[in-house]
XYZ file of C-alpha atoms in Angstrom:
684
model
C 89.802 65.565 137.774
C 89.219 62.295 136.354
C 91.687 60.402 138.851
C 90.289 62.258 141.644
C 86.712 61.637 140.890
C 86.940 58.280 139.649
C 85.264 55.355 141.933
C 87.558 52.578 141.268
C 90.867 52.041 139.345
C 92.054 49.223 138.081
C 95.558 48.440 136.477
C 96.781 45.622 134.885
C 99.917 44.369 132.877
C 99.686 42.920 129.116
C 102.664 40.928 128.246
C 102.913 39.272 124.783
C 103.275 35.712 126.540
C 100.209 36.189 128.755
C 97.543 35.879 126.255
C 94.690 34.557 129.005
C 95.207 37.324 131.151
C 95.151 39.875 128.712
C 92.137 38.951 127.333
C 90.606 38.358 130.727
C 91.415 41.894 131.775
C 90.234 43.621 128.542
C 87.002 41.711 129.098
C 87.161 43.137 132.668
C 87.365 46.606 131.858
C 85.144 46.303 128.562
C 82.085 45.460 130.494
C 82.313 48.451 132.630
C 79.647 51.037 131.450
C 81.360 54.315 130.510
C 85.096 53.038 130.963
C 88.153 55.273 129.744
C 91.055 53.038 128.882
C 94.515 54.758 129.538
C 97.716 53.003 127.969
C 101.078 53.583 128.538
C 104.315 51.764 127.769
C 106.350 50.545 131.011
C 110.260 50.527 129.805
C 111.105 48.910 133.079
C 109.199 45.697 132.689
C 108.860 45.803 128.758
C 105.028 45.769 129.433
C 101.803 47.764 128.424
C 100.447 49.608 131.430
C 96.580 50.077 131.395
C 94.470 52.085 133.501
C 90.823 51.943 133.601
C 88.615 55.180 135.057
C 85.142 55.369 135.500
C 83.744 58.540 134.029
C 82.506 60.822 137.076
C 78.485 61.175 137.000
C 78.563 64.891 136.544
C 80.790 64.459 133.463
C 78.726 61.901 131.432
C 74.992 61.315 132.174
C 72.695 59.238 130.247
C 68.733 59.815 130.706
C 66.426 56.856 129.670
C 64.308 58.566 126.783
C 60.594 57.976 126.216
C 59.169 55.733 123.230
C 59.905 58.246 120.169
C 56.536 56.678 118.774
C 54.711 58.726 121.647
C 51.663 59.285 121.489
C 51.134 58.495 117.881
C 51.930 54.572 118.629
C 48.661 55.213 121.036
C 46.790 55.577 117.899
C 47.755 52.515 116.329
C 45.758 49.164 116.378
C 48.794 47.260 116.965
C 49.898 49.487 120.113
C 49.650 48.718 123.762
C 48.289 51.617 125.911
C 51.030 52.999 128.489
C 51.194 55.377 130.918
C 52.888 58.552 130.683
C 55.807 59.099 132.803
C 56.730 61.809 135.206
C 59.650 63.017 133.366
C 59.895 63.401 129.619
C 63.502 63.801 127.861
C 62.154 65.066 125.263
C 61.249 68.345 126.577
C 65.065 68.755 127.705
C 66.651 72.267 126.122
C 63.305 73.375 124.865
C 61.153 76.450 126.159
C 58.266 74.016 126.666
C 57.513 72.192 129.569
C 55.493 69.463 127.755
C 54.554 68.202 124.769
C 51.054 68.354 123.600
C 50.429 64.360 123.799
C 51.853 63.611 127.131
C 49.392 65.351 129.347
C 46.976 63.042 131.279
C 44.145 63.291 134.129
C 47.177 63.125 136.787
C 48.936 66.352 135.343
C 45.402 68.216 136.483
C 46.913 71.640 138.827
C 50.333 71.807 136.829
C 51.056 75.007 135.340
C 52.749 74.018 131.776
C 54.138 75.693 128.874
C 53.272 74.030 125.336
C 54.315 75.140 121.627
C 53.229 73.634 118.736
C 50.675 74.458 115.595
C 47.268 75.595 115.902
C 45.208 72.758 114.538
C 41.378 74.266 115.235
C 39.540 76.842 116.874
C 35.906 77.530 117.703
C 34.083 80.705 119.002
C 37.681 82.450 119.670
C 37.530 80.355 123.028
C 38.304 76.813 122.087
C 41.606 75.665 120.008
C 43.460 72.384 119.681
C 47.419 72.494 119.536
C 49.157 70.211 117.992
C 53.163 68.636 117.972
C 54.734 65.949 116.894
C 53.442 64.098 119.692
C 50.149 64.805 120.054
C 47.473 67.313 120.343
C 45.382 68.761 123.195
C 42.617 71.145 123.563
C 42.989 74.577 125.485
C 40.407 76.927 126.440
C 40.511 80.766 126.801
C 38.386 82.298 129.896
C 35.612 84.408 128.607
C 37.152 87.238 130.777
C 40.342 86.733 129.342
C 39.395 86.849 125.753
C 40.038 90.506 124.964
C 43.538 89.816 126.590
C 44.284 86.561 124.767
C 43.106 87.531 120.993
C 42.700 84.457 118.927
C 39.939 85.429 116.539
C 41.461 85.454 112.947
C 44.494 83.731 113.860
C 45.334 81.128 111.014
C 45.733 77.438 111.316
C 48.842 76.204 111.780
C 50.627 79.099 113.139
C 53.356 78.374 115.756
C 52.155 79.430 119.593
C 53.560 78.945 122.747
C 51.184 78.555 125.266
C 50.986 78.819 129.075
C 48.334 77.861 131.320
C 46.935 75.343 133.928
C 45.902 71.820 133.271
C 42.349 70.819 134.313
C 40.263 68.105 134.040
C 37.106 68.476 131.528
C 33.930 68.515 133.270
C 31.970 65.528 133.484
C 30.478 64.340 129.815
C 32.823 66.004 127.960
C 35.574 63.814 127.734
C 37.303 62.722 124.408
C 37.872 58.602 124.449
C 39.132 59.220 120.883
C 42.043 61.435 122.184
C 44.920 60.535 124.656
C 44.539 63.808 126.105
C 40.995 63.701 126.367
C 40.536 63.953 129.896
C 41.953 67.252 130.258
C 42.170 70.612 128.798
C 44.439 73.446 129.711
C 43.160 77.000 130.999
C 44.947 79.287 128.795
C 47.048 82.531 130.912
C 49.252 83.551 128.568
C 49.302 82.709 124.502
C 52.329 84.065 122.442
C 52.245 83.683 118.327
C 55.787 82.821 117.791
C 54.955 82.646 113.739
C 51.685 83.726 111.886
C 50.942 81.397 109.231
C 49.750 82.081 105.941
C 45.848 81.990 105.663
C 45.679 79.353 102.817
C 47.936 76.369 102.706
C 48.769 74.724 99.673
C 47.592 71.150 101.155
C 45.718 69.673 104.293
C 47.631 68.304 107.005
C 44.325 66.282 108.000
C 43.844 62.638 107.089
C 40.489 63.020 105.762
C 41.469 65.509 103.052
C 44.985 64.318 102.374
C 46.468 65.731 98.989
C 47.471 63.616 95.923
C 51.132 62.659 96.506
C 52.427 64.703 94.178
C 51.323 67.964 95.923
C 52.514 66.338 99.096
C 55.981 65.986 98.262
C 56.138 68.950 96.780
C 55.201 70.366 99.934
C 56.491 68.195 102.079
C 57.358 70.266 105.187
C 53.546 70.390 105.847
C 53.212 67.015 104.875
C 55.422 65.836 107.570
C 52.765 67.423 110.267
C 50.935 64.726 109.409
C 50.337 62.082 112.359
C 50.808 59.105 109.921
C 54.015 60.759 108.625
C 54.868 61.131 112.365
C 54.083 57.492 113.147
C 56.066 56.289 110.713
C 59.257 58.566 110.688
C 59.143 58.000 114.870
C 58.998 54.209 114.099
C 61.448 54.353 111.615
C 63.819 56.039 114.236
C 63.055 53.505 116.693
C 63.552 50.727 114.717
C 67.026 51.658 113.608
C 68.233 53.075 116.958
C 67.263 49.636 118.454
C 69.166 47.573 115.211
C 72.363 49.751 115.959
C 72.156 49.292 119.912
C 71.967 45.214 119.155
C 74.819 45.316 116.715
C 77.199 47.534 119.472
C 76.128 46.512 122.725
C 74.687 42.808 122.469
C 77.244 41.447 119.515
C 80.150 43.639 119.549
C 80.066 44.975 116.207
C 82.149 47.969 115.048
C 79.766 50.636 112.898
C 82.610 51.968 109.991
C 81.480 54.532 107.543
C 82.540 53.953 104.098
C 83.017 56.179 101.147
C 80.090 56.974 98.896
C 82.334 58.643 95.896
C 83.937 55.463 94.298
C 84.868 54.240 91.020
C 82.494 52.726 88.585
C 81.999 48.924 88.540
C 80.652 47.182 85.735
C 77.762 44.505 85.911
C 74.825 44.932 88.227
C 72.747 47.988 88.466
C 73.326 51.256 86.549
C 75.253 53.876 88.677
C 75.117 57.457 88.993
C 78.094 59.333 87.461
C 79.613 62.065 89.288
C 82.091 64.276 87.289
C 85.705 65.456 88.410
C 88.023 68.801 87.435
C 90.127 66.324 85.949
C 88.957 66.157 82.254
C 87.167 62.761 81.257
C 87.490 61.263 84.940
C 84.537 60.760 86.946
C 83.757 58.915 89.997
C 80.346 56.703 90.746
C 78.061 56.764 93.664
C 78.211 53.102 95.094
C 75.539 50.518 94.658
C 76.249 49.138 98.360
C 79.601 48.940 100.495
C 80.090 45.412 98.782
C 83.808 45.769 98.295
C 84.608 48.213 101.055
C 83.017 46.045 104.082
C 84.858 42.761 102.290
C 88.440 44.975 102.586
C 87.659 45.677 105.681
C 87.736 41.774 107.006
C 91.195 41.784 105.515
C 91.877 44.492 107.494
C 90.792 42.555 110.779
C 87.852 44.780 111.340
C 85.833 41.269 111.692
C 82.822 42.604 112.929
C 81.328 45.675 110.581
C 77.990 46.881 109.950
C 76.501 50.625 109.035
C 73.512 52.125 108.270
C 74.672 52.728 104.672
C 73.255 55.281 101.989
C 73.239 53.509 98.597
C 72.524 54.718 95.403
C 71.116 53.235 91.895
C 70.007 54.860 88.521
C 67.143 52.587 88.132
C 63.596 53.127 87.175
C 61.826 54.032 90.100
C 58.991 51.791 91.260
C 56.444 51.861 94.378
C 59.236 49.915 96.500
C 62.183 51.181 94.962
C 64.319 54.659 95.300
C 66.983 56.038 93.253
C 68.856 56.462 96.655
C 67.896 54.249 99.809
C 68.938 52.946 103.338
C 69.973 49.443 104.358
C 71.261 47.954 107.543
C 74.844 46.768 106.209
C 76.493 43.490 108.058
C 79.715 41.878 107.155
C 81.922 39.307 109.347
C 84.545 37.030 109.668
C 85.207 33.567 110.262
C 81.440 32.715 109.703
C 79.395 30.536 107.749
C 75.647 30.737 106.292
C 73.976 29.363 109.115
C 75.516 31.873 111.628
C 74.703 34.854 109.496
C 71.006 33.724 109.346
C 71.006 33.415 113.155
C 72.545 36.884 113.294
C 70.056 38.382 111.046
C 67.262 36.861 113.221
C 68.556 37.895 116.555
C 68.770 41.358 115.314
C 65.140 41.702 113.865
C 63.616 39.886 116.994
C 65.491 42.435 119.262
C 64.550 45.579 117.303
C 60.892 44.418 116.394
C 58.876 47.659 117.444
C 55.400 45.587 118.754
C 56.323 44.057 122.133
C 52.787 42.547 122.579
C 53.576 40.452 119.276
C 57.262 39.158 119.703
C 59.015 37.860 116.962
C 60.178 33.851 117.346
C 62.335 31.751 115.557
C 64.055 30.066 113.704
C 62.309 31.592 110.579
C 61.714 28.532 108.447
C 63.336 28.019 104.792
C 62.811 27.171 101.412
C 65.193 26.296 98.482
C 64.599 28.455 95.280
C 63.425 25.766 93.125
C 60.774 24.698 95.869
C 59.571 28.536 95.972
C 59.261 29.037 92.079
C 57.612 25.146 92.153
C 55.002 26.030 94.757
C 54.489 29.872 94.542
C 55.761 30.975 91.221
C 58.268 33.536 93.061
C 61.401 33.987 94.403
C 59.705 35.805 97.108
C 56.625 34.012 98.086
C 53.705 35.326 99.898
C 52.656 32.055 102.077
C 49.945 33.669 104.313
C 47.421 31.730 101.800
C 47.222 28.968 99.884
C 46.128 28.545 96.246
C 49.901 26.800 95.582
C 50.521 26.036 91.881
C 50.600 22.385 90.744
C 52.876 20.885 88.494
C 51.375 18.949 85.515
C 53.904 19.117 83.514
C 54.666 15.377 83.208
C 50.588 15.029 82.269
C 51.325 17.437 78.988
C 53.339 17.150 75.962
C 54.342 20.492 74.378
C 52.728 19.467 70.639
C 49.916 20.849 68.696
C 47.894 23.580 70.461
C 50.555 23.101 73.474
C 53.502 24.078 71.237
C 55.235 27.431 72.103
C 57.776 28.761 70.084
C 61.240 28.907 71.168
C 60.852 26.460 74.080
C 62.788 23.370 73.976
C 61.020 19.977 75.209
C 63.518 19.919 78.321
C 62.363 23.550 79.267
C 58.928 22.878 78.977
C 56.636 23.252 81.908
C 52.913 23.473 82.898
C 51.491 24.749 85.972
C 47.522 24.573 87.354
C 45.912 26.122 90.043
C 42.461 25.359 91.267
C 39.643 27.719 92.873
C 37.228 25.554 94.431
C 33.528 26.183 93.416
C 32.327 28.105 96.833
C 35.001 30.759 96.030
C 34.675 30.551 92.364
C 31.547 31.576 92.802
C 32.566 34.769 93.910
C 35.025 35.936 91.138
C 34.386 38.991 89.432
C 33.327 39.131 86.001
C 36.216 41.413 84.844
C 38.880 38.371 85.966
C 39.470 36.763 82.410
C 40.209 40.572 81.145
C 43.063 40.888 84.057
C 44.708 37.673 83.654
C 44.751 37.667 79.862
C 46.598 41.225 80.622
C 49.355 39.148 83.021
C 49.707 36.187 80.226
C 49.922 39.262 77.331
C 53.300 40.475 79.392
C 54.502 37.354 79.977
C 56.865 35.784 77.021
C 57.373 32.257 75.741
C 54.552 30.764 77.631
C 50.584 30.335 77.071
C 47.390 30.818 79.841
C 44.112 30.017 79.882
C 41.139 29.916 82.184
C 38.382 27.186 82.291
C 35.450 26.601 84.839
C 34.883 23.102 85.408
C 31.211 21.829 84.239
C 30.025 18.155 84.205
C 30.594 17.981 80.591
C 34.052 19.671 80.966
C 36.115 16.262 80.211
C 34.354 15.888 76.720
C 33.826 19.931 76.199
C 36.263 22.704 74.085
C 38.752 21.927 76.520
C 40.064 18.604 74.945
C 40.872 20.848 71.495
C 43.173 22.270 73.451
C 44.604 19.591 75.869
C 43.532 16.309 73.862
C 41.813 13.956 75.607
C 44.102 12.151 77.857
C 45.669 15.056 79.303
C 42.010 16.286 80.304
C 41.395 13.394 81.936
C 44.700 13.092 83.847
C 44.615 16.579 85.083
C 40.962 16.025 86.093
C 41.662 13.097 88.147
C 45.191 14.665 89.601
C 43.250 18.079 90.953
C 40.166 16.037 91.817
C 37.898 18.900 89.575
C 34.495 19.082 90.305
C 31.681 21.270 88.776
C 31.608 25.166 89.191
C 35.410 24.951 90.010
C 37.911 27.068 88.386
C 40.878 25.728 87.060
C 43.600 28.450 85.372
C 46.191 26.577 83.491
C 49.741 28.166 82.454
C 52.420 26.352 79.894
C 55.504 27.238 78.269
C 59.558 28.068 79.404
C 59.858 26.688 83.110
C 61.334 30.249 84.615
C 58.491 31.983 82.506
C 55.547 30.121 83.088
C 56.352 30.098 86.764
C 56.415 33.657 86.792
C 53.144 34.287 85.092
C 51.365 31.645 87.141
C 53.138 33.288 90.448
C 51.436 36.450 89.586
C 47.940 34.813 88.473
C 47.849 33.261 91.988
C 48.604 36.733 93.474
C 45.770 38.779 91.134
C 43.216 35.985 91.891
C 43.568 36.185 95.623
C 43.511 39.798 95.730
C 40.269 39.831 93.805
C 38.816 37.337 96.523
C 40.232 39.162 99.307
C 38.718 42.448 98.156
C 35.350 41.267 98.066
C 35.850 39.640 101.495
C 35.468 35.854 100.163
C 38.845 34.826 101.495
C 40.654 36.033 104.818
C 42.336 38.842 104.689
C 45.977 38.730 105.038
C 47.511 40.172 108.408
C 49.810 43.463 107.275
C 51.977 41.720 110.514
C 51.657 38.399 110.262
C 55.241 37.048 111.118
C 55.493 35.003 108.077
C 59.487 35.444 107.400
C 60.814 32.955 105.091
C 64.451 32.350 104.267
C 64.846 31.326 100.434
C 68.335 29.736 99.950
C 70.367 27.532 97.456
C 70.318 30.157 94.654
C 71.978 29.179 91.397
C 75.880 30.810 91.268
C 74.834 31.602 87.620
C 72.174 32.316 84.958
C 71.736 33.203 81.540
C 70.383 36.642 80.281
C 67.266 35.857 78.561
C 67.985 38.555 75.988
C 71.798 38.538 75.271
C 72.406 34.695 76.113
C 75.443 35.839 78.413
C 76.136 34.246 81.460
C 75.841 36.566 84.553
C 75.768 36.263 88.454
C 72.371 35.403 89.812
C 73.212 37.279 93.040
C 76.605 39.269 92.368
C 80.018 37.936 91.333
C 81.626 37.744 94.693
C 79.230 35.262 95.686
C 80.780 31.761 96.734
C 79.741 28.742 95.638
C 77.747 26.146 97.900
C 80.512 23.587 99.369
C 78.540 20.585 97.712
C 79.234 22.027 94.501
C 82.370 24.450 94.672
C 84.438 21.073 93.336
C 82.856 21.916 89.600
C 85.025 25.557 89.490
C 88.309 23.721 91.136
C 90.310 23.125 88.255
C 88.159 24.801 85.382
C 84.867 26.559 83.920
C 82.380 23.166 83.475
C 79.757 23.189 80.249
C 77.057 25.410 80.957
C 74.738 22.514 81.532
C 76.760 21.841 84.909
C 77.690 25.455 84.993
C 73.878 26.403 85.378
C 73.524 23.627 88.404
C 75.969 25.094 90.506
C 74.553 26.533 93.819
C 75.711 29.652 95.405
C 76.017 30.409 99.135
C 73.323 33.438 98.458
C 70.250 33.660 100.649
C 67.447 36.266 100.597
C 65.061 37.173 103.805
C 61.115 37.471 102.755
C 58.262 38.827 104.696
C 54.779 38.497 103.563
C 55.616 38.279 99.671
C 58.410 41.230 99.961
C 62.291 40.417 99.964
C 63.421 42.525 102.707
C 67.124 41.668 102.440
C 69.475 39.722 101.185
C 73.065 38.526 101.414
C 75.778 35.673 100.667
C 78.906 33.913 101.878
C 81.972 35.499 99.857
C 84.611 33.947 98.022
C 87.601 34.776 99.770
C 90.466 33.459 97.559
C 91.442 35.289 94.866
C 92.380 32.367 92.688
C 88.466 31.493 92.557
C 87.710 35.141 92.307
C 89.399 35.583 89.179
C 88.338 32.539 87.670
C 84.645 33.522 88.423
C 85.227 36.919 86.659
C 87.363 36.272 83.493
C 86.654 32.484 82.802
C 82.732 32.746 83.387
C 81.785 36.184 83.330
C 83.998 37.275 81.166
C 84.366 40.752 83.051
C 87.332 42.640 82.663
C 88.680 42.831 86.200
C 91.327 45.762 86.121
C 88.903 47.923 87.869
C 88.936 45.155 90.904
C 92.649 45.256 91.395
C 92.603 46.704 94.723
C 89.735 43.672 96.122
C 91.615 40.908 94.354
C 95.321 42.143 96.038
C 93.333 42.223 99.354
C 92.759 38.490 98.625
C 95.735 37.638 98.049
C 97.110 39.720 101.359
C 95.738 37.187 104.161
C 91.704 37.234 103.755
C 89.463 35.537 105.934
C 86.386 33.814 105.048
C 83.639 36.067 105.432
C 79.884 36.758 104.776
C 77.195 39.211 105.311
C 73.861 40.838 104.812
C 71.940 43.829 104.022
C 68.423 44.813 104.850
C 66.388 47.262 103.096
C 65.317 49.628 105.835
C 63.040 51.791 103.532
C 61.436 48.418 102.458
C 61.259 46.723 105.848
C 59.805 49.817 107.662
C 57.279 50.485 105.259
C 56.016 47.182 105.889
C 56.097 47.682 109.970
C 54.086 50.949 109.382
C 51.801 49.416 106.629
C 52.699 52.048 104.351
C 51.536 51.999 100.493
C 54.619 52.967 99.185
C 58.216 53.380 101.057
C 57.967 56.873 99.989
C 55.356 57.185 103.101
C 58.574 56.189 105.454
C 61.055 58.697 104.006
C 61.483 62.442 104.860
C 62.280 63.519 101.720
C 61.449 61.022 98.733
C 61.948 61.217 94.878
C 58.949 60.731 93.189
C 58.257 57.781 90.688
C 60.250 59.417 87.669
C 63.336 60.097 90.223
C 62.713 63.595 90.387
C 62.495 65.679 93.694
C 59.071 67.504 93.495
C 60.241 69.445 96.319
C 63.487 71.297 94.911
C 62.327 70.405 91.288
C 65.818 68.557 91.100
C 67.414 67.531 88.793
C 68.002 70.752 87.062
C 70.207 72.319 84.856
C 73.769 73.862 85.775
C 75.433 77.187 84.580
C 77.798 77.205 81.791
C 80.655 77.725 84.579
C 79.940 74.970 86.277
C 79.984 72.880 82.960
C 83.107 74.643 82.424
C 84.626 73.581 85.472
C 83.778 69.944 85.242
C 84.608 69.673 81.632
C 81.103 68.974 80.384
C 79.487 69.062 76.711
C 75.834 68.595 76.689
C 74.393 66.953 73.472
C 70.822 67.127 72.680
């Protein structure tokens, strides 16, 4: 049947000595849409016979589906208006003819069948029906009232409505509804499932419940228009990413295991018991080892939408289980991986009226910390840190315990008089709280007066330092100076938090421009140190992860052994992070592909027992190409696209802040029988 229906047929022979012909023939076949490749071995000519047949149209059909955001996107200020298509694939395989959100004036006179939730009713005559695509008004004629009872039907009941689309009378159009020009005159109404009269939460925006209650009744909260928009935008972005990776760049989607073995170092992992006493799995933090082994296995362009797990305290931008676009490719370098990630983001960017442009700017980690006090700087506003370390000396009042002179740094932020006069009275208390949480550094806030150079600040800084700072920063009366000093990394982080807090206060008072949510301030942060000292334990740790390769200019320092700590901490890595508006949305690196160097890093630098990594080290010894990759945190990225307050607002069933599931009440105790099967004994 396939041969009879095929519209074209291509035969060719692939011989070992005709590489160019083989490649060209393969490219010709693979470029054909929906082709099937059939192979057979020709013994007479010692060659591989390949036939490519087109799949008949009746066998394999594709339909252009409408925008997954549907009418929800129209209500968003960033969205472009679009006309509803005459055909909507979302109605296929259902008992409805249209969604509630797609009807327009051009549908007037058509008979339609709609399915959805009863949102509102009035006078047993008017009601609105809502589904995941929008809302439409329906009207029951007075003569049909006894035949189509609506009175007393609880809101959120499931209805199927059949009727005719009519234009609303003049003056009754609702310009706030995409369907506001029409209404459906009901001919038949079926109650498919009657809801209970009082639901625990409200679906509407104006009276939404608190988050914990919304998470407990998530199946109701998902009906909210904002949740609908968020999840549909997430689906659209992931779909575009997947299409881009496969269709545009020829990557292979490979699923890797979730159950793996424990990997020392890094984040705490979830442990999964097995039936073998004393033996456990761990849920993977990421597919890192698997994707590196895929490179060894000649799967040279890998990606997947990966589920990852980390047993960490949950923060507004963290979940114990999360999703990332995971990418790895062979025979590449940092520049090419960065170019690939930028291309994927551009092609999957959901706002067509505001296209992304590249390349994104870059900044070294040292510059980011020195100017913004953060490894993920928000560059939508100024108020940059000013390095005044050379003007101050860590002595007398400026001395900080346990801070060596070579580690001493001082930074200032100046708010000019015009904005400073609008600072709230409680700012000092807020900033002092930030300073109290910062170790190895100190902080002061000082308002500039005409006598400032001879005032109390002199007792802290000294006369010469006071005058030097005033001159360097061009201080004027009514300016406000924020000054921090202490151990380099600590004072940088503290002043970075001060910078953000001050701008947020001014922003909330409309003193400074409000930061644009979708501003295209993407930024690459590069040249991370390969190793860093753990401030609490004093041990050496990987800044990124232990599989990250050194920068080519610094690689020689590890060629013959481990250098002294002073030199070790100067070695840069080929790690790179992508930051968007002050939020890290992804990170990656070029990997170590030689087993000798990987063993030296694990054994001699990090003092990590690497028996558990024998499979990976053996793989590196088995012909491993140079490779690198990247991962985009999809939960965090989509939450920024949606301007959501938390990543929980873009996840269908998230965990709460304490890592629990309010919906199912997990984690929960298990039975004694289950404990026996898995050899578990609970110790209180």
